[in-house]
Amino acid sequence: MSGEIPRTARNETPLERADRNFAELLQELRVTQTGVQILFAFLLTLAFTPRFTSLDSYQRGTYVVTLLLSVVAAALLTAPAALHRTLFQQGAKIRIVAVSSRLAKIGLAVLALALTSSVSLVVDVVHGRPEGLAAGAFTLLVCAGLWGLLPRLVRHRLGARPPERPVPARPGRRFRRR
């Protein structure tokens, strides 16, 4: 190998690709963070309403679980910014992007559970337990379908595999192909 830095199909170096991927990830997280913040704010105020005292133990348990899930989702979806800030200018951008992407995926899964339990709680209070459970199950199916199944179907239809990209190899070799 001539010592040249490999470039991707977009004619990017690995660091340029990492910069672009991190910028795209942060833009995606801005969208989800707003929803998480609104849900969390709603849940925080709910405990201080007059009707809250009339909730049964199942509803209170669902409320606490929902509140905790929304906190965990918020933490996971903001963790990439904290990770980046902590490791800024440490030569870890490629690793930051990889870890941040995993955090975002886990955060979306936890957010789906928080949305599911919040819908279940509200419908339970308004219409009853069976309807609440059905609404929660429906919410989970919608999130799983749109956030999990749809992207896989689109990728399958495109016949696309994750793009081949250069990654650091073992010491002694500069790069290998995955």
XYZ file of N, CA and C in Angstrom:
534
model
N 0.841 -1.165 0.000
C 0.000 0.000 0.000
C 0.890 1.233 0.000
N 0.508 2.271 -0.698
C 1.365 3.430 -0.925
C 1.349 4.452 0.193
N 0.656 4.222 1.273
C 0.574 5.195 2.350
C -0.582 6.166 2.179
N -1.333 6.018 1.073
C -2.508 6.859 0.859
C -3.609 6.486 1.832
N -4.362 7.465 2.240
C -5.505 7.209 3.106
C -6.660 6.752 2.225
N -7.241 5.583 2.524
C -8.348 5.109 1.707
C -9.521 6.077 1.765
N -10.269 6.152 0.679
C -11.419 7.030 0.612
C -12.654 6.181 0.309
N -13.799 6.670 0.754
C -15.051 5.942 0.553
C -15.639 6.294 -0.804
N -16.816 5.724 -1.079
C -17.497 5.999 -2.337
C -17.831 7.484 -2.476
N -17.965 8.204 -1.387
C -18.232 9.652 -1.427
C -16.933 10.455 -1.487
N -15.838 9.771 -1.696
C -14.524 10.392 -1.761
C -14.173 11.082 -0.445
N -14.491 10.404 0.668
C -14.195 10.918 2.000
C -13.111 10.075 2.648
N -12.332 10.713 3.465
C -11.422 9.963 4.309
C -12.243 9.385 5.459
N -11.708 8.429 6.190
C -12.448 7.905 7.347
C -12.846 8.994 8.344
N -11.986 9.979 8.566
C -12.327 11.056 9.506
C -13.394 11.987 8.935
N -13.335 12.260 7.651
C -14.388 13.086 7.036
C -15.738 12.366 7.118
N -15.701 11.064 6.890
C -16.932 10.276 6.995
C -17.464 10.303 8.424
N -16.570 10.160 9.396
C -16.990 10.196 10.796
C -17.599 11.551 11.146
N -16.997 12.626 10.667
C -17.549 13.962 10.917
C -18.959 14.091 10.334
N -19.128 13.639 9.098
C -20.447 13.713 8.448
C -21.449 12.826 9.170
N -21.053 11.614 9.501
C -21.968 10.701 10.197
C -22.376 11.247 11.557
N -21.447 11.874 12.272
C -21.779 12.422 13.580
C -22.740 13.608 13.429
N -22.513 14.447 12.443
C -23.420 15.582 12.200
C -24.823 15.078 11.859
N -24.920 14.040 11.030
C -26.224 13.464 10.684
C -26.887 12.849 11.912
N -26.121 12.153 12.730
C -26.667 11.548 13.942
C -27.207 12.617 14.892
N -26.455 13.701 15.076
C -26.920 14.770 15.959
C -28.213 15.396 15.445
N -28.332 15.537 14.132
C -29.573 16.078 13.561
C -30.741 15.130 13.837
N -30.523 13.838 13.702
C -31.569 12.860 14.003
C -31.952 12.928 15.482
N -30.972 13.071 16.347
C -31.235 13.116 17.781
C -31.997 14.376 18.178
N -31.786 15.477 17.462
C -32.542 16.700 17.753
C -34.041 16.457 17.596
N -34.411 15.678 16.608
C -35.824 15.373 16.375
C -36.388 14.553 17.535
N -35.692 13.514 17.930
C -36.202 12.638 18.986
C -36.149 13.295 20.356
N -35.137 14.100 20.598
C -35.005 14.723 21.914
C -36.185 15.636 22.237
N -36.698 16.332 21.255
C -37.841 17.209 21.500
C -39.038 16.402 21.993
N -39.309 15.290 21.340
C -40.420 14.437 21.769
C -40.208 13.878 23.164
N -38.990 13.460 23.467
C -38.691 12.914 24.792
C -38.861 13.997 25.853
N -38.400 15.195 25.561
C -38.512 16.290 26.524
C -39.974 16.645 26.798
N -40.796 16.658 25.758
C -42.217 16.948 25.940
C -42.878 15.856 26.771
N -42.593 14.597 26.448
C -43.152 13.481 27.212
C -42.715 13.562 28.668
N -41.441 13.797 28.900
C -40.930 13.863 30.261
C -41.574 15.015 31.043
N -41.696 16.172 30.411
C -42.327 17.320 31.077
C -43.782 17.006 31.431
N -44.487 16.381 30.510
C -45.879 15.990 30.773
C -45.941 15.047 31.972
N -45.071 14.066 31.992
C -45.084 13.089 33.085
C -44.735 13.730 34.427
N -43.803 14.668 34.409
C -43.444 15.334 35.658
C -44.621 16.109 36.247
N -45.393 16.740 35.390
C -46.525 17.531 35.892
C -47.703 16.655 36.299
N -47.812 15.494 35.719
C -48.959 14.610 35.965
C -49.127 14.257 37.447
N -48.045 14.029 38.136
C -48.113 13.621 39.548
C -48.681 14.726 40.442
N -48.700 15.949 39.945
C -49.165 17.073 40.753
C -50.588 17.517 40.394
N -51.275 16.711 39.600
C -52.660 17.037 39.259
C -53.597 16.421 40.292
N -54.775 17.012 40.478
C -55.722 16.480 41.469
C -56.138 15.030 41.194
N -56.251 14.665 39.945
C -56.733 13.326 39.602
C -55.707 12.229 39.888
N -54.450 12.600 40.028
C -53.392 11.602 40.228
C -53.661 10.732 41.454
N -54.213 11.302 42.499
C -54.471 10.538 43.726
C -55.519 9.445 43.521
N -56.317 9.562 42.453
C -57.346 8.546 42.211
C -56.832 7.350 41.404
N -55.569 7.372 40.991
C -55.014 6.245 40.230
C -54.874 5.027 41.131
N -55.136 3.847 40.556
C -54.938 2.620 41.330
C -53.455 2.240 41.312
N -53.093 1.191 42.020
C -51.678 0.824 42.153
C -51.064 0.432 40.806
N -51.826 -0.235 39.939
C -51.318 -0.589 38.608
C -51.000 0.686 37.814
N -51.887 1.645 37.840
C -51.687 2.889 37.100
C -50.508 3.680 37.667
N -50.375 3.703 38.979
C -49.229 4.391 39.583
C -47.921 3.682 39.213
N -47.946 2.378 39.212
C -46.761 1.626 38.798
C -46.412 1.905 37.343
N -47.428 1.925 36.501
C -47.204 2.235 35.081
C -46.639 3.643 34.937
N -47.163 4.559 35.737
C -46.662 5.939 35.709
C -45.174 5.985 36.065
N -44.791 5.319 37.132
C -43.390 5.341 37.571
C -42.496 4.699 36.511
N -42.920 3.568 35.974
C -42.140 2.913 34.922
C -42.003 3.831 33.709
N -43.088 4.480 33.318
C -43.057 5.393 32.172
C -42.121 6.565 32.424
N -42.194 7.123 33.621
C -41.320 8.244 33.983
C -39.856 7.813 33.908
N -39.552 6.650 34.471
C -38.171 6.155 34.445
C -37.702 5.838 33.026
N -38.580 5.248 32.224
C -38.214 4.965 30.832
C -37.932 6.257 30.069
N -38.715 7.291 30.320
C -38.478 8.549 29.608
C -37.164 9.196 30.064
N -36.808 9.042 31.333
C -35.520 9.554 31.817
C -34.376 8.790 31.154
N -34.488 7.478 31.102
C -33.435 6.667 30.472
C -33.325 7.000 28.987
N -34.464 7.161 28.302
C -34.432 7.523 26.879
C -33.752 8.879 26.697
N -34.103 9.848 27.529
C -33.476 11.174 27.437
C -31.975 11.071 27.672
N -31.571 10.289 28.661
C -30.141 10.127 28.953
C -29.407 9.472 27.782
N -29.996 8.425 27.222
C -29.351 7.736 26.097
C -29.269 8.628 24.857
N -30.302 9.415 24.627
C -30.325 10.241 23.421
C -29.495 11.518 23.557
N -29.129 11.889 24.772
C -28.230 13.036 24.953
C -26.790 12.597 25.213
N -26.593 11.323 25.490
C -25.252 10.810 25.774
C -24.252 11.057 24.638
N -24.643 10.982 23.364
C -23.651 11.256 22.313
C -23.029 12.650 22.420
N -23.811 13.642 22.799
C -23.241 14.993 22.954
C -22.240 15.020 24.102
N -22.580 14.371 25.204
C -21.661 14.328 26.350
C -20.397 13.538 26.012
N -20.578 12.433 25.304
C -19.436 11.615 24.893
C -18.497 12.424 24.004
N -19.075 13.120 23.040
C -18.278 13.942 22.132
C -17.556 15.044 22.898
N -18.275 15.705 23.789
C -17.672 16.804 24.537
C -16.526 16.296 25.410
N -16.697 15.131 26.016
C -15.661 14.576 26.890
C -14.434 14.140 26.106
N -14.647 13.589 24.924
C -13.534 13.066 24.123
C -13.115 14.007 22.990
N -13.610 15.232 23.008
C -13.299 16.215 21.971
C -11.795 16.384 21.819
N -11.342 16.353 20.596
C -9.940 16.528 20.210
C -9.013 15.481 20.837
N -9.538 14.284 21.033
C -8.724 13.193 21.560
C -8.406 12.157 20.483
N -8.781 12.455 19.240
C -8.533 11.519 18.156
C -9.453 10.301 18.185
N -10.643 10.464 18.748
C -11.550 9.331 18.936
C -12.841 9.461 18.142
N -12.872 10.303 17.117
C -14.128 10.595 16.412
C -14.785 9.338 15.848
N -14.022 8.465 15.223
C -14.606 7.256 14.640
C -15.252 6.407 15.730
N -14.601 6.282 16.867
C -15.153 5.508 17.995
C -16.366 6.215 18.597
N -16.300 7.538 18.688
C -17.430 8.322 19.206
C -18.670 8.079 18.351
N -18.491 8.083 17.042
C -19.623 7.868 16.133
C -20.197 6.464 16.316
N -19.345 5.474 16.429
C -19.816 4.089 16.595
C -20.585 3.927 17.903
N -20.034 4.429 18.995
C -20.699 4.306 20.297
C -21.986 5.131 20.313
N -21.928 6.329 19.766
C -23.107 7.200 19.732
C -24.245 6.584 18.930
N -23.910 5.921 17.845
C -24.930 5.257 17.045
C -25.619 4.157 17.847
N -24.855 3.391 18.598
C -25.440 2.349 19.447
C -26.321 2.957 20.537
N -25.839 4.036 21.148
C -26.631 4.712 22.176
C -27.956 5.211 21.610
N -27.914 5.748 20.404
C -29.133 6.252 19.769
C -30.115 5.116 19.489
N -29.614 3.987 19.014
C -30.488 2.841 18.748
C -31.138 2.334 20.038
N -30.349 2.233 21.088
C -30.899 1.790 22.370
C -31.886 2.837 22.886
N -31.542 4.111 22.728
C -32.420 5.193 23.151
C -33.762 5.151 22.443
N -33.761 4.851 21.150
C -35.026 4.737 20.411
C -35.853 3.558 20.916
N -35.198 2.460 21.236
C -35.928 1.308 21.772
C -36.564 1.647 23.119
N -35.814 2.336 23.971
C -36.355 2.728 25.275
C -37.469 3.761 25.088
N -37.290 4.670 24.134
C -38.341 5.646 23.842
C -39.613 4.946 23.382
N -39.488 3.913 22.564
C -40.668 3.156 22.134
C -41.395 2.572 23.337
N -40.645 2.068 24.294
C -41.264 1.525 25.511
C -41.920 2.630 26.345
N -41.282 3.792 26.423
C -41.859 4.914 27.166
C -43.152 5.392 26.511
N -43.153 5.481 25.188
C -44.376 5.871 24.477
C -45.474 4.839 24.673
N -45.082 3.581 24.604
C -46.037 2.485 24.797
C -46.692 2.562 26.171
N -45.876 2.700 27.193
C -46.440 2.712 28.543
C -47.221 3.993 28.822
N -46.811 5.122 28.229
C -47.572 6.357 28.448
C -48.937 6.285 27.785
N -49.003 5.755 26.576
C -50.301 5.595 25.903
C -51.157 4.602 26.676
N -50.553 3.526 27.115
C -51.278 2.529 27.892
C -51.872 3.151 29.155
N -51.089 3.961 29.854
C -51.562 4.606 31.075
C -52.729 5.548 30.801
N -52.590 6.406 29.818
C -53.642 7.380 29.533
C -54.935 6.688 29.109
N -54.831 5.709 28.225
C -56.040 5.013 27.767
C -56.629 4.187 28.902
N -55.798 3.619 29.749
C -56.291 2.892 30.919
C -57.135 3.817 31.806
N -56.621 5.013 32.074
C -57.343 5.966 32.923
C -58.645 6.417 32.261
N -58.612 6.645 30.976
C -59.776 7.185 30.266
C -60.812 6.109 29.957
N -60.380 4.927 29.508
C -61.322 3.903 29.031
C -61.302 2.589 29.802
N -60.229 2.275 30.487
C -60.162 1.018 31.219
C -58.932 0.209 30.861
N -58.671 -0.802 31.678
C -57.457 -1.617 31.561
C -57.341 -2.352 30.218
N -58.369 -3.080 29.770
C -58.204 -3.809 28.497
C -57.892 -2.869 27.326
N -58.582 -1.746 27.286
C -58.336 -0.782 26.210
C -56.933 -0.182 26.326
N -56.504 0.067 27.566
C -55.161 0.600 27.783
C -54.085 -0.360 27.326
N -54.271 -1.628 27.666
C -53.300 -2.637 27.228
C -53.287 -2.776 25.706
N -54.459 -2.727 25.099
C -54.552 -2.824 23.633
C -53.889 -1.612 22.973
N -54.145 -0.428 23.516
C -53.536 0.785 22.956
C -52.019 0.757 23.114
N -51.540 0.253 24.250
C -50.098 0.128 24.454
C -49.477 -0.839 23.463
N -50.140 -1.984 23.267
C -49.626 -2.972 22.312
C -49.601 -2.394 20.900
N -50.647 -1.660 20.551
C -50.707 -1.028 19.231
C -49.568 -0.018 19.069
N -49.332 0.780 20.091
C -48.249 1.774 20.044
C -46.898 1.088 19.853
N -46.672 0.009 20.586
C -45.415 -0.718 20.446
C -45.264 -1.283 19.034
N -46.336 -1.821 18.489
C -46.288 -2.345 17.115
C -45.991 -1.244 16.103
N -46.601 -0.084 16.279
C -46.356 1.029 15.359
C -44.887 1.454 15.423
N -44.375 1.630 16.639
C -42.965 2.025 16.782
C -42.030 0.961 16.207
N -42.282 -0.295 16.526
C -41.436 -1.374 16.007
C -41.517 -1.438 14.485
N -42.706 -1.241 13.965
C -42.876 -1.281 12.509
C -42.180 -0.133 11.804
N -42.385 1.087 12.305
C -41.810 2.256 11.636
C -40.326 2.433 11.895
N -39.879 2.095 13.089
C -38.479 2.333 13.437
C -37.598 1.117 13.222
N -38.171 -0.061 13.195
C -37.377 -1.275 13.047
C -37.602 -1.989 11.730
N -38.863 -2.336 11.464
C -39.170 -3.126 10.281
C -39.055 -2.324 8.985
N -39.613 -1.124 8.959
C -39.592 -0.317 7.730
C -38.178 -0.079 7.207
N -37.236 0.351 8.033
C -35.876 0.539 7.499
C -35.271 -0.755 6.931
N -35.560 -1.885 7.574
C -35.031 -3.157 7.059
C -35.672 -3.516 5.719
N -36.972 -3.268 5.593
C -37.653 -3.545 4.328
C -37.130 -2.651 3.212
N -36.925 -1.390 3.504
C -36.402 -0.468 2.496
C -35.005 -0.900 2.082
N -34.159 -1.241 3.059
C -32.805 -1.692 2.736
C -32.843 -2.958 1.891
N -33.747 -3.880 2.255
C -33.877 -5.126 1.496
C -34.337 -4.845 0.062
N -35.327 -3.966 -0.084
C -35.818 -3.623 -1.426
C -34.753 -2.977 -2.284
N -33.913 -2.173 -1.650
C -32.830 -1.535 -2.392
C -31.717 -2.518 -2.723
N -31.760 -3.673 -2.059
C -30.701 -4.651 -2.261
C -29.387 -4.162 -1.678
N -29.502 -3.235 -0.734
C -28.289 -2.620 -0.194
C -27.794 -3.365 1.024
N -26.500 -3.442 1.096
C -25.832 -3.894 2.306
C -25.208 -2.662 2.927
N -24.864 -2.727 4.190
C -24.122 -1.592 4.750
C -22.886 -1.344 3.897
N -22.566 -0.088 3.617
C -21.451 0.205 2.709
C -20.139 -0.328 3.250
N -19.346 -0.786 2.320
C -18.022 -1.254 2.688
C -17.192 -0.038 3.026
N -16.533 -0.065 4.159
C -15.755 1.102 4.548
C -14.427 0.651 5.129
N -13.427 1.462 4.940
C -12.138 1.113 5.516
C -12.182 1.290 7.027
N -11.566 0.375 7.725
C -11.460 0.477 9.182
C -10.024 0.200 9.573
N -9.584 0.756 10.686
C -8.201 0.495 11.095
C -7.950 -0.998 11.265
N -6.809 -1.432 10.815
C -6.429 -2.846 10.906
C -5.525 -3.057 12.112
N -5.001 -4.254 12.201
C -4.048 -4.555 13.268
C -2.775 -3.746 13.064
N -2.006 -3.552 14.135
C -0.736 -2.828 13.975
C 0.109 -3.468 12.885
N 0.769 -2.640 12.125
C 1.600 -3.134 11.038
C 0.918 -2.984 9.685
N -0.413 -2.903 9.682
C -1.149 -2.642 8.443
C -1.977 -1.401 8.675
N -2.088 -0.551 7.666
C -2.831 0.697 7.854
C -4.328 0.469 7.887
N -4.881 -0.212 6.891
C -6.319 -0.407 6.817
C -6.631 -1.770 6.211
N -7.791 -2.254 6.558
C -8.301 -3.454 5.904
C -9.732 -3.160 5.505
N -10.265 -3.946 4.607
C -11.658 -3.794 4.186
C -12.519 -4.718 4.992
N -13.706 -4.259 5.425
C -14.677 -5.111 6.111
C -15.550 -5.770 5.115
